[in-house]
Coordinates of C-alpha atoms in Angstrom, one line a residue:
Chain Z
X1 CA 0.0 0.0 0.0
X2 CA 2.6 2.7 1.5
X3 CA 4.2 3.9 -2.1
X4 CA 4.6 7.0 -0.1
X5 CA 7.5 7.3 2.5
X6 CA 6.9 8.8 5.7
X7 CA 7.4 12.1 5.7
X8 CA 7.0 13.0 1.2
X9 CA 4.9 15.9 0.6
X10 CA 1.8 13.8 0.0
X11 CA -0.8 16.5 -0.3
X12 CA 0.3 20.4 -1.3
X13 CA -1.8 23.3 -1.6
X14 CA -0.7 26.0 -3.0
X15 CA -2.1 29.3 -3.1
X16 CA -5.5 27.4 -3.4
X17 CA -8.3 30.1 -4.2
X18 CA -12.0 28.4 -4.4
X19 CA -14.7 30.3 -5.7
X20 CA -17.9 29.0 -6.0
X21 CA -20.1 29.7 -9.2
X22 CA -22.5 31.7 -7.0
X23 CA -19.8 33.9 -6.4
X24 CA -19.1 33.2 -3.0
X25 CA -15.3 32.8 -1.9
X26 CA -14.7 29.6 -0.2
X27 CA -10.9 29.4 -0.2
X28 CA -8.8 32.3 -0.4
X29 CA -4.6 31.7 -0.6
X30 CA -4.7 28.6 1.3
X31 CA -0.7 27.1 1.5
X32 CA -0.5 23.6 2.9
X33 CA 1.3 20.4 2.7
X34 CA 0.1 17.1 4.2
X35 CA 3.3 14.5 4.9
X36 CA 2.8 11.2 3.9
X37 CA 2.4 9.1 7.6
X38 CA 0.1 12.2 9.1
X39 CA -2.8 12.5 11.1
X40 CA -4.4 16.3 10.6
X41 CA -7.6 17.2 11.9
X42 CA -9.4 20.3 10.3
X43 CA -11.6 22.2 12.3
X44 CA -13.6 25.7 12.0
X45 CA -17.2 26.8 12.3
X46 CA -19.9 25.6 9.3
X47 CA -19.2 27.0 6.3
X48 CA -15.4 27.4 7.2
X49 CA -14.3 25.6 3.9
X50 CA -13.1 22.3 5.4
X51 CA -15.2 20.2 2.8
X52 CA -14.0 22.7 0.0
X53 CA -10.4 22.3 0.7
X54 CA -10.7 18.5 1.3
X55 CA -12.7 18.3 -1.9
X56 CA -9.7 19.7 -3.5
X57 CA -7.4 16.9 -2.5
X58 CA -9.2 14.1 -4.2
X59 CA -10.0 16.5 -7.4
X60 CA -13.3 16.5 -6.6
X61 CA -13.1 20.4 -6.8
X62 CA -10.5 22.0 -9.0
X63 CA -9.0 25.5 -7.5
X64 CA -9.9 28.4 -9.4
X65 CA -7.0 29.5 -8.6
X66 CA -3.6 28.1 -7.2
X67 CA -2.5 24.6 -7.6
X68 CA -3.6 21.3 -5.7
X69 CA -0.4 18.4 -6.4
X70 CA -1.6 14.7 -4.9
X71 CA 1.5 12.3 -5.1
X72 CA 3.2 15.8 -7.4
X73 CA 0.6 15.1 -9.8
X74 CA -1.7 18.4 -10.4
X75 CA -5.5 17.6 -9.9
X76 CA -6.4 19.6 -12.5
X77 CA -5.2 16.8 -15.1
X78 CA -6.0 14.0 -13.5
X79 CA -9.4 12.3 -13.4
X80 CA -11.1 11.8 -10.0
X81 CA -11.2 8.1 -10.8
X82 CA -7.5 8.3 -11.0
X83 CA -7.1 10.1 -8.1
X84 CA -9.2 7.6 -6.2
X85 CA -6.6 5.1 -6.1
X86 CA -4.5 7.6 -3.7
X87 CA -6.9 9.3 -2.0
X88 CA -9.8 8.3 -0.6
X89 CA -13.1 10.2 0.8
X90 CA -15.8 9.5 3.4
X91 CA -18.8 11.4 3.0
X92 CA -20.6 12.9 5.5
X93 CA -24.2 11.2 4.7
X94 CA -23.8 7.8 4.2
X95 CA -27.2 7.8 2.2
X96 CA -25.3 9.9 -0.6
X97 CA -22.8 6.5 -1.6
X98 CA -24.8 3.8 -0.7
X99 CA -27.0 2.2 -3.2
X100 CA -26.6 -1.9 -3.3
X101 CA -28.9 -4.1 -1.9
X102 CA -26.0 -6.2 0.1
X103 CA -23.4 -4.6 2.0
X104 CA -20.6 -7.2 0.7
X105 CA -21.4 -5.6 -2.8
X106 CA -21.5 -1.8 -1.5
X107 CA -18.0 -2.2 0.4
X108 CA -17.1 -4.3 -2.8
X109 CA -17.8 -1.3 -5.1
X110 CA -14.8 1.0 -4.8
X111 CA -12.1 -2.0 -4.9
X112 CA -14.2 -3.2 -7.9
X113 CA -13.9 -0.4 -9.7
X114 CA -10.2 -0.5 -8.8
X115 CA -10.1 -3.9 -10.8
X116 CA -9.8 -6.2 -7.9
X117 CA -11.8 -9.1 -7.9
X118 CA -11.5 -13.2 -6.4
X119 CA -10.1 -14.2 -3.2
X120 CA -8.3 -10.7 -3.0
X121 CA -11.1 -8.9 -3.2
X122 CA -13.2 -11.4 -0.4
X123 CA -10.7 -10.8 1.9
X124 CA -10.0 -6.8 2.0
X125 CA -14.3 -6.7 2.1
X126 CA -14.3 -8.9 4.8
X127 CA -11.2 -7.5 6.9
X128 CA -12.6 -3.6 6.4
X129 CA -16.0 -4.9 8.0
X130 CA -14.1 -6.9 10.1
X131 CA -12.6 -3.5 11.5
X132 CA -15.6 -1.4 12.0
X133 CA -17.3 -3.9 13.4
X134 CA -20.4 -5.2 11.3
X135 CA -18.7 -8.5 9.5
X136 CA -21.8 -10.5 11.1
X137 CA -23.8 -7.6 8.5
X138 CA -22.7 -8.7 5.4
X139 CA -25.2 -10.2 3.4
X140 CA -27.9 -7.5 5.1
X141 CA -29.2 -4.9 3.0
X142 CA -27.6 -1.6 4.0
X143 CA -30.8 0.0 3.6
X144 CA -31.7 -2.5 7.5
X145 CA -28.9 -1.1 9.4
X146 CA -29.2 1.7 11.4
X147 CA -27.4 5.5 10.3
X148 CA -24.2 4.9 12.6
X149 CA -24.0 1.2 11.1
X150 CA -24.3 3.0 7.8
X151 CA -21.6 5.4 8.5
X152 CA -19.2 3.0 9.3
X153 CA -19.9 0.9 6.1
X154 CA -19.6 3.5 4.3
X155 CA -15.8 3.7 5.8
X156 CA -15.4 0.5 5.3
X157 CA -16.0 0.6 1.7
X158 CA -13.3 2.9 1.9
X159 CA -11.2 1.1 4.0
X160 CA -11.3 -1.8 1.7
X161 CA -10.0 0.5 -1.1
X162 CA -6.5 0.9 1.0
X163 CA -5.4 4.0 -0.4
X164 CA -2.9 5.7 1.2
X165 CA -4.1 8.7 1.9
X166 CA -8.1 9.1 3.8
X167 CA -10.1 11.3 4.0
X168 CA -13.1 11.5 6.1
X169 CA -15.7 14.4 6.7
X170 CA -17.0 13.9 10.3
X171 CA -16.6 10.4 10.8
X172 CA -18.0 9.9 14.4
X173 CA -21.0 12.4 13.6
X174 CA -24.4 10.5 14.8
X175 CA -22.3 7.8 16.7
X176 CA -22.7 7.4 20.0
X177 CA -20.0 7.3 22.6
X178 CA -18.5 3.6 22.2
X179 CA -19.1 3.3 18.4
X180 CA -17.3 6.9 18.3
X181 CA -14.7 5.6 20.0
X182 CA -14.1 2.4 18.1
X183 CA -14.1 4.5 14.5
X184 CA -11.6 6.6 16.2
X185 CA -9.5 3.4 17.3
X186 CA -9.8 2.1 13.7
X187 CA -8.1 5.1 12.5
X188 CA -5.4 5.2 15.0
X189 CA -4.9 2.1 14.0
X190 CA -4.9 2.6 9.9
X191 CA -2.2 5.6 11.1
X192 CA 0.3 3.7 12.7
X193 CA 0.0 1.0 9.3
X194 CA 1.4 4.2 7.3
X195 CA -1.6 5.7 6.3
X196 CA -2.2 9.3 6.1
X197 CA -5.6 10.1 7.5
X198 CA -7.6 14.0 7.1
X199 CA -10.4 14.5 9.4
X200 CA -12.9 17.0 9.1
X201 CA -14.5 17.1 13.4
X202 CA -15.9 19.2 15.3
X203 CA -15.1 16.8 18.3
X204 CA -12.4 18.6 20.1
X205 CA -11.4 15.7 22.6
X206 CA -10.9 14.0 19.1
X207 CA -8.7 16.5 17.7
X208 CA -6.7 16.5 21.7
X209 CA -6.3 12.4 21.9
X210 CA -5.9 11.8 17.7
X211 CA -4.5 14.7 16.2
X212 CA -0.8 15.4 15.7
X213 CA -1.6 18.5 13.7
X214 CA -4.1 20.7 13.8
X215 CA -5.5 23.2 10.6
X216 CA -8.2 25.6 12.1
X217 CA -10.1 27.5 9.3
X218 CA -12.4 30.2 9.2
X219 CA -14.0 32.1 6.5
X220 CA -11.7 30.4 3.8
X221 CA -8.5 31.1 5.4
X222 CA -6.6 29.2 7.1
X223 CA -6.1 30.9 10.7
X224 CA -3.7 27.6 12.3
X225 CA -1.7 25.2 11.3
X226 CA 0.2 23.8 14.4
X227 CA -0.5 21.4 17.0
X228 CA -3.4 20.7 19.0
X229 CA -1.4 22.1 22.1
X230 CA -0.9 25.0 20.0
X231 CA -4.3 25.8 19.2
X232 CA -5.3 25.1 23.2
X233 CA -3.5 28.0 24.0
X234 CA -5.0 30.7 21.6
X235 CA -7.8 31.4 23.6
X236 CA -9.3 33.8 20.7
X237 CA -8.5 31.7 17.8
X238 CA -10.5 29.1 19.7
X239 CA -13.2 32.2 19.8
X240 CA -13.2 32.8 16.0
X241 CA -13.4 28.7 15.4
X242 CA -16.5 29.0 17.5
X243 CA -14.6 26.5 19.4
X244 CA -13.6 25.3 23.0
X245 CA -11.0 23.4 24.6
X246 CA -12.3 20.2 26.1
X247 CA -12.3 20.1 29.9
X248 CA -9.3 18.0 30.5
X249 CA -7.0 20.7 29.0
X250 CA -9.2 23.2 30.4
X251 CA -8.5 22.1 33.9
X252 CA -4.4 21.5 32.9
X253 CA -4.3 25.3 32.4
X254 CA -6.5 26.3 35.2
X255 CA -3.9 23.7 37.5
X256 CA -1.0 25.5 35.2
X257 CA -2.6 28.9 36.7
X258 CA -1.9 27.5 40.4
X259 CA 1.4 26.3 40.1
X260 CA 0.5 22.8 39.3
X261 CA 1.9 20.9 35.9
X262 CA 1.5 17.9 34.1
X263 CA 3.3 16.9 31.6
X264 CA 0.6 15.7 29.4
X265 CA -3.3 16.1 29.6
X266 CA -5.1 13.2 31.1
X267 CA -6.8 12.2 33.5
X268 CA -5.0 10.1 35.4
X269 CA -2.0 12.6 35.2
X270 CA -3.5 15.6 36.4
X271 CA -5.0 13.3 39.3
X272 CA -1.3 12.3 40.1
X273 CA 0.2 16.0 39.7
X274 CA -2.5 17.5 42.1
X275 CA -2.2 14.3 44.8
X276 CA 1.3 14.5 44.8
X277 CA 0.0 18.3 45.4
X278 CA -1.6 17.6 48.7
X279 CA 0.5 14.9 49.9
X280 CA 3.6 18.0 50.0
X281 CA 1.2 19.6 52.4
X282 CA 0.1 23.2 52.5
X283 CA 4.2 24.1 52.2
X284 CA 3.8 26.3 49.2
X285 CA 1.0 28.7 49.7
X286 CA -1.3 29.2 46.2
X287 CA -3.6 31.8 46.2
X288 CA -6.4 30.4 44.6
X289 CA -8.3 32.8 42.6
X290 CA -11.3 33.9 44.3
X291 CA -14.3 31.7 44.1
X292 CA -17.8 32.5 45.1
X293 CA -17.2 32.0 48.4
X294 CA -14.7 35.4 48.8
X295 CA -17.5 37.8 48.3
X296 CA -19.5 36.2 51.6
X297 CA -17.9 37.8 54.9
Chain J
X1 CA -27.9 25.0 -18.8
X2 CA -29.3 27.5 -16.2
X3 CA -33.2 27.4 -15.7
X4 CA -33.8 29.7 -12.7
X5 CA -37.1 29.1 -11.8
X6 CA -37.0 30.6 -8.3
X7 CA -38.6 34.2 -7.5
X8 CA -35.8 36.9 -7.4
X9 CA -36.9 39.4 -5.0
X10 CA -36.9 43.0 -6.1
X11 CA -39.3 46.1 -6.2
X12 CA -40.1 46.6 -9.8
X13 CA -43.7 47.1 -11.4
X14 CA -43.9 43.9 -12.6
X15 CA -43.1 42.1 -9.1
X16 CA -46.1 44.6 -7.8
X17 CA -48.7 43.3 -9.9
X18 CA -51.1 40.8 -7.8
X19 CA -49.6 36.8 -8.8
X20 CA -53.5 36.6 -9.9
X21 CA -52.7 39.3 -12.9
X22 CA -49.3 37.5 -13.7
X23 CA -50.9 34.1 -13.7
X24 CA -53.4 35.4 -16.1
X25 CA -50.7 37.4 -18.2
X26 CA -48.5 33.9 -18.9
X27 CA -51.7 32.2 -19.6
X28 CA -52.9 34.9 -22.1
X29 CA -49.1 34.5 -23.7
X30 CA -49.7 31.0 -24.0
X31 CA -53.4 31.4 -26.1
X32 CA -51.6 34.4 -28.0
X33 CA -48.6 32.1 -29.4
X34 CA -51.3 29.7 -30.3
X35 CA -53.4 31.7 -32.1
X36 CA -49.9 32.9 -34.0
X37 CA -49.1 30.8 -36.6
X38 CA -45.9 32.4 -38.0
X39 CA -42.3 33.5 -36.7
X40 CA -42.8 37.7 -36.8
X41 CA -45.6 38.0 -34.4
X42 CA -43.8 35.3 -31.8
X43 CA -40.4 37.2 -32.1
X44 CA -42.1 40.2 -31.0
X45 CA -44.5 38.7 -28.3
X46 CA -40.8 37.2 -27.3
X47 CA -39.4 40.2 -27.4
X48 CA -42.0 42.3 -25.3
X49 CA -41.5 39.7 -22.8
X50 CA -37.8 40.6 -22.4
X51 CA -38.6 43.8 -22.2
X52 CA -41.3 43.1 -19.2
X53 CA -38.5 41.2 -17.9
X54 CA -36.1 44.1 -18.1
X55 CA -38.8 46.4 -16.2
X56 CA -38.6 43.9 -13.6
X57 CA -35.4 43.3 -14.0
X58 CA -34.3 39.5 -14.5
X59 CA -33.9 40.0 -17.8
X60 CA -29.8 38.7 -17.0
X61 CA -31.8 35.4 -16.0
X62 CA -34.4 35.2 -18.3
X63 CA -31.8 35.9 -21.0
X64 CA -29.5 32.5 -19.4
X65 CA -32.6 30.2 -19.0
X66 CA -33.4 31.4 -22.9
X67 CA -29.6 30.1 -23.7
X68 CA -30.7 26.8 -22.2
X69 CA -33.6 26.5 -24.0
X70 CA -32.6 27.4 -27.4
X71 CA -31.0 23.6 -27.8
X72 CA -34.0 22.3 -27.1
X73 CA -35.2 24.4 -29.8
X74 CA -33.4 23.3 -32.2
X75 CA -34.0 19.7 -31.6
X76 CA -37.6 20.6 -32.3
X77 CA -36.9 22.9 -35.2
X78 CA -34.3 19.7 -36.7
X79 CA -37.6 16.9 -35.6
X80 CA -40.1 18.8 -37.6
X81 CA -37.6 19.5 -41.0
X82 CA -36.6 16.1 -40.7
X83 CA -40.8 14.5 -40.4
X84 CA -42.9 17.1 -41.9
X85 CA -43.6 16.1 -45.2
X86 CA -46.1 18.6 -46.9
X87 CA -44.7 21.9 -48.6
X88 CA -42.2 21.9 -51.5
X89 CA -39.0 19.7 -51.5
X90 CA -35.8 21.8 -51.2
X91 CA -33.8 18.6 -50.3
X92 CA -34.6 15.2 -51.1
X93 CA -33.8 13.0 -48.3
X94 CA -33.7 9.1 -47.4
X95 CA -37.0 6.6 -47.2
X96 CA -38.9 9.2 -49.1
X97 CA -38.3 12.0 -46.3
X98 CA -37.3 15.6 -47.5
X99 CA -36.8 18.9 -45.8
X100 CA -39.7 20.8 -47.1
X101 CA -39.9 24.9 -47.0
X102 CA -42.9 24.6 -44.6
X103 CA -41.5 22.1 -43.1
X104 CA -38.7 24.6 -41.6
X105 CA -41.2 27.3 -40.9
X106 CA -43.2 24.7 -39.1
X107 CA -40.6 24.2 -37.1
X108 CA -39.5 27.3 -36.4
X109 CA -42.9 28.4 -35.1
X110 CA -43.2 25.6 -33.0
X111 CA -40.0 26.3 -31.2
X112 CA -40.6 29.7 -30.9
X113 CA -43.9 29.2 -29.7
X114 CA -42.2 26.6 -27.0
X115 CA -39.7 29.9 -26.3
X116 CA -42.3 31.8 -25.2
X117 CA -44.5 29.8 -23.4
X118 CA -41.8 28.9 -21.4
X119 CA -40.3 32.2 -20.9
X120 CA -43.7 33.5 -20.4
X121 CA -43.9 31.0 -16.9
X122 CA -40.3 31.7 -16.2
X123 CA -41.2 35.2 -15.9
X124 CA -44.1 34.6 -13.6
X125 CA -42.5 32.6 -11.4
X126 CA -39.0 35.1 -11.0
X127 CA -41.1 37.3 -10.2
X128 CA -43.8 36.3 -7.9
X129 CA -42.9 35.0 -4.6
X130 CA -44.6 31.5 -4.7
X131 CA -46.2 32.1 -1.4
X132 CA -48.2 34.5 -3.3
X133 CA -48.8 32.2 -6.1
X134 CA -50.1 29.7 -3.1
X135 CA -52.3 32.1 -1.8
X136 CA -54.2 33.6 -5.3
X137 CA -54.3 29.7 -6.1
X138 CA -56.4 28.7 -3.0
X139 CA -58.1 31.7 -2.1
X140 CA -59.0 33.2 -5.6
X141 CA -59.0 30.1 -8.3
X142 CA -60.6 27.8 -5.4
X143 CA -57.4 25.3 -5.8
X144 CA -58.0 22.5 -2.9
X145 CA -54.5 24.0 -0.6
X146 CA -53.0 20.4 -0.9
X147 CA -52.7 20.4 -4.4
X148 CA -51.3 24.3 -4.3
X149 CA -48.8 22.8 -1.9
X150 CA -48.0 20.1 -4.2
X151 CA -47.1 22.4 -7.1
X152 CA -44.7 24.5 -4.6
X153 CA -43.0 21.8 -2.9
X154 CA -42.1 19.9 -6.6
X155 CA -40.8 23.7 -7.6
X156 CA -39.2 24.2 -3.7
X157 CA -37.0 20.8 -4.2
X158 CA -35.4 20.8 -7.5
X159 CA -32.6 22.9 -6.4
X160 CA -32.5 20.4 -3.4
X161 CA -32.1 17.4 -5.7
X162 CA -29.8 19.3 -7.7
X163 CA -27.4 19.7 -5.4
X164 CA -27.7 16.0 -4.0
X165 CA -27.4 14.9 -7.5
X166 CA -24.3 17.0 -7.1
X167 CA -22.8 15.0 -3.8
X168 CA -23.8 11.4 -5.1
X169 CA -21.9 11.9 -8.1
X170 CA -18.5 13.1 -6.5
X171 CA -19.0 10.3 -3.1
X172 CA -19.4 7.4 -6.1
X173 CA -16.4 9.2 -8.5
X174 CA -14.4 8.9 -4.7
X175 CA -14.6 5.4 -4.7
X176 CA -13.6 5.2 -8.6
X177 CA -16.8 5.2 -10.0
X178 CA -16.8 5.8 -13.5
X179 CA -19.5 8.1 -15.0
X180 CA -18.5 8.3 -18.5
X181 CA -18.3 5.0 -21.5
X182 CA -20.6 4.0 -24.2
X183 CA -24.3 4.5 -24.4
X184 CA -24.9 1.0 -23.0
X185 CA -22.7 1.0 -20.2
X186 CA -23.5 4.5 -19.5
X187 CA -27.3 4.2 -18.6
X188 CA -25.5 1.1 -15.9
X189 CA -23.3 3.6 -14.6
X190 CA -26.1 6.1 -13.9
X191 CA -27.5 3.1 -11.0
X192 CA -24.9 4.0 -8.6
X193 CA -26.4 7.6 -9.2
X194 CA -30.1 6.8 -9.5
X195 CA -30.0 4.6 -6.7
X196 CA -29.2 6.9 -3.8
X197 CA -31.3 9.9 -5.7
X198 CA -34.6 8.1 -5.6
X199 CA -34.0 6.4 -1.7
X200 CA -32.6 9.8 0.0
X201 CA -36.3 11.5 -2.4
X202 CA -38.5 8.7 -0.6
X203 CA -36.6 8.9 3.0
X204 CA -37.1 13.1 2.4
X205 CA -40.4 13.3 1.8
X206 CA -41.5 10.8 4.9
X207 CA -39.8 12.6 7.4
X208 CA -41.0 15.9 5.7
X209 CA -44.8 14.5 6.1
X210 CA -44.5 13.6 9.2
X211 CA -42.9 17.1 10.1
X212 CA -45.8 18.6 8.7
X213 CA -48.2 16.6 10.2
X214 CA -47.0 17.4 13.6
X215 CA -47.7 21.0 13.1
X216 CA -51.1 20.7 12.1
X217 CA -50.8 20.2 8.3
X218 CA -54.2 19.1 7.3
X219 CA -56.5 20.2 9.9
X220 CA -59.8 21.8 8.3
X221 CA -59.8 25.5 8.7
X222 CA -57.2 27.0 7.6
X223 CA -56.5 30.7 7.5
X224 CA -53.7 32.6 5.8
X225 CA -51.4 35.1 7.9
X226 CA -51.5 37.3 4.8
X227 CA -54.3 38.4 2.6
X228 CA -52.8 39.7 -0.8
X229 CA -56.3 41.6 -2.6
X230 CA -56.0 42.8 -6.7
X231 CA -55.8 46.4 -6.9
X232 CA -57.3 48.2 -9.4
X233 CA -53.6 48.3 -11.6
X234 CA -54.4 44.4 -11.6
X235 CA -57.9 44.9 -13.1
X236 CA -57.0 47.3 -15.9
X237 CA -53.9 44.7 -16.7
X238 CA -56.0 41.8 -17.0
X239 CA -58.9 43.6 -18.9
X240 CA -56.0 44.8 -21.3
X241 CA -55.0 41.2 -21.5
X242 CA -59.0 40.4 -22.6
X243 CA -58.3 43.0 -25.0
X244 CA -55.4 42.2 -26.9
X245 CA -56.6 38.3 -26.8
X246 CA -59.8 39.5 -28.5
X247 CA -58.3 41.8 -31.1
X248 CA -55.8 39.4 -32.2
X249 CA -58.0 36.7 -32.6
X250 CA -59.9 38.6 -35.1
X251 CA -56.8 39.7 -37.2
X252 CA -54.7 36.6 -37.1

């Protein structure tokens, strides 16, 4: 699968300008470049442009102005088909892909057209549903399950395609918390095989435990590309996102406030950092900021 | 092709008019092309409706939708030369067809006549708002509301399936999908397009029902928020209309 080593300029956007035919400007002198081996989440508010920019790195859209290279190769002269056998695209509705009457068939459908077939083509559909979880599913009609199950067979049928590069608009959107979870472990997974994964969230504990890059857009620009530490920290680029920081790294920097560190945002380290705290004793005096309690007498 | 068939808001005479008066101005357009029998009087009923259309000023889309429609226009025109047999022979053609001269002027009018009938509705419907058209339908022509509803809803969603149409295509052409090939293999490759189109329609229109029907949709006695009444500009318009339909009749 990995033609790509870790590390080649996989996905580069350059000076990428998107207007739309209605006149609106979706992308204005956007520069990026995705590394083969990376995980990137891209966040921002509704209507940010994170579809329209990851549209442009499958050639579903063509910049109107600027260049989009996948694999060096411009989009604008290569076919989408083409493309497809590099990069690969969830949708956000699964009921926009999904039209066989057996779910072997509609995970089958993008290796087919890829010009697999046989035993090789058996086992890739039955290891992607294998993955997300719905192998007992596979001679169901898709139409029976219910929308998560859709969702994930409709990343299955993209799993099964094994391109190197994935991307997936809001992929744990209408999941609930375990099925959210297992997606999310699926792709951690596909990551550390070498794959480069895009995901379009608005889930920020999903961009703080998954993400080793964040790029935050907003109104066609992009405002952030750095890490999700980074983008913690930038209280009003968070604002502008219409964002916030999940609790765990909301409490790290309220502990950071009183003195109190850990090196990385869990639970379980923050728990340690603040007992450690309290074992010490009341040596080193904090003055907590005051809480509702200082205005009473 | 861009057929705009949605109301573009604006304050113009035209978009003043009661939808009553515009309803019965297409409708006249559509007796007085076919009571015209010949090319001259449609090119200048065609041309007084871009003229209406520049008062109201959508002429910039009527012009585009007119662009869209002239290749249907000459498929008729080229369907008529090619099957109307009467008239004199300018070119012989195969199995004992021939383009005749009346052939061409046959089919010239009739795709003129198509032009402005369709124009003629395109222009009604830019510039009414179709809440008015709902309202003149059911309070003024008597139309049973479900059935007014019907029209506007099939109007409301084509943009809507448009733009699915759009998504289904590029989430299939992600996963390789190939649109294009011969004529055979084309109408298969439209399934993985179809497909999805018609099931996401159904799924659409039962949630939208039931929606509706848990805010009352359906329950005798309805009044409207908004009472739109034709003033006496609308009067004089549509007795012009009776007018022009009567004179021409007797001249043509």
């Amino acid at each position: 699968m990995d033609v790509f080593p870790a590390g080649h300029p996989l996905l580069q956007a350059q000076q990428l300008k998107h207007t739309f035919r209605t006149g609106r400007c979706a992308l204005q002198s956007v520069n990026v470049t995705i590394h083969a081996g990376e995980m990137v989440a891209i966040i921002g508010r509704n209507g940010a442009g994170k579809t329209t920019l990851t549209k442009h790195f499958n050639g579903l859209l063509k910049p109107t102005a600027g260049t989009v290279l996948v694999g060096g190769q411009d989009t604008r002269r290569v076919s989408v088909a083409q493309l497809a056998r590099t990069v690969s695209y969830v949708f956000q509705n699964p009921d926009h892909q999904i039209f066989h009457g057996r779910l072997f068939d509609e995970v089958a459908f993008g290796p087919r057209n890829l010009g697999l077939s046989g035993k090789e083509l058996d086992q890739r559909v039955a290891s992607a549903l294998d993955a997300v979880n719905l192998a007992a599913y596979v001679d169901r009609d898709p139409a029976e399950l219910s929308r998560g199950q859709r969702k994930r067979a409709t990343i299955a049928s993209v799993l099964a395609m094994k391109t190197p590069v994935l991307i997936l608009d809001e992929p744990t959107s209408g999941q609930d918390y375990q099925e959210s979870r297992q997606i999310m472990a699926i792709l951690q997974q596909l990551h550390q095989q070498g794959h480069t994964i895009l995901l379009i969230t608005h889930d920020m504990e999903l961009v703080q435990e998954q993400a080793q890059r964040v790029l935050v857009l907003g109104d066609g620009q992009l405002l952030l590309d750095g890490s999700p530490d980074e983008l913690f920290r930038q209280a009003s680029l968070l604002q502008i996102a219409g964002l916030r920081r999940p609790p765990i790294i909301d409490l790290q920097h309220r502990l950071e406030e009183l003195g109190l560190t850990a090196s990385v945002p869990t639970a379980e380290s923050l728990a340690a950092a603040l007992a450690s705290r309290i074992q010490q004793g009341p040596s080193v005096h904090v003055d907590p900021t005051p809480g509702r309690n200082a205005a009473c007498p | 092709m861009s057929l705009s068939i949605e109301y573009i808001p604006a304050t113009s005479p035209v978009h003043k008019l009661h939808a009553l008066t515009k309803l019965a101005g297409a409708l006249t357009v559509l007796t007085l092309s076919m009571l015209m029998g010949t090319p001259v009087p449609l090119v200048i009923l065609q041309l007084a409706l871009l003229g209406i259309a520049a008062v109201a000023n959508v002429h910039q889309e009527l012009l585009g939708a007119m662009k869209g429609l002239l290749k249907v226009a000459v498929v008729l025109i080229v369907l008529q030369v090619l099957f109307y047999s009467e008239g004199t022979a300018l070119v012989p053609l195969f199995a004992g067809l021939a383009i005749t001269d009346q052939g061409i002027l046959f089919g010239v009018t009739m795709a003129l006549r198509m032009l402005v009938i369709v124009s003629s509705f395109l222009l009604f419907l830019m510039t009414t708002p179709t809440r008015s058209t709902v309202l003149s339908l059911v309070e003024y022509l008597k139309v049973p509301y479900d059935y007014a509803f019907l029209f506007i809803t099939a109007l409301r969603f084509i943009p809507t399936f448009i733009e699915e149409v759009h998504l289904i295509r590029q989430a299939q052409e992600a996963r390789a999908h190939d649109f294009s090939g011969g004529a055979f293999s084309r109408v298969r490759s439209l399934f993985p397009l179809a497909l999805p189109l018609v099931s996401i329609s159904l799924k659409r229109a039962e949630r939208m029902a039931m929606a509706m029907e848990t805010r009352g949709f359906g329950l005798p006695g309805r009044t409207h928020y908004r009472l739109e009444a034709p003033e006496a500009g609308d009067f004089l318009m549509m007795l012009l209309m009776v007018l022009a339909v009567v004179i021409i009749s007797l001249f043509l």
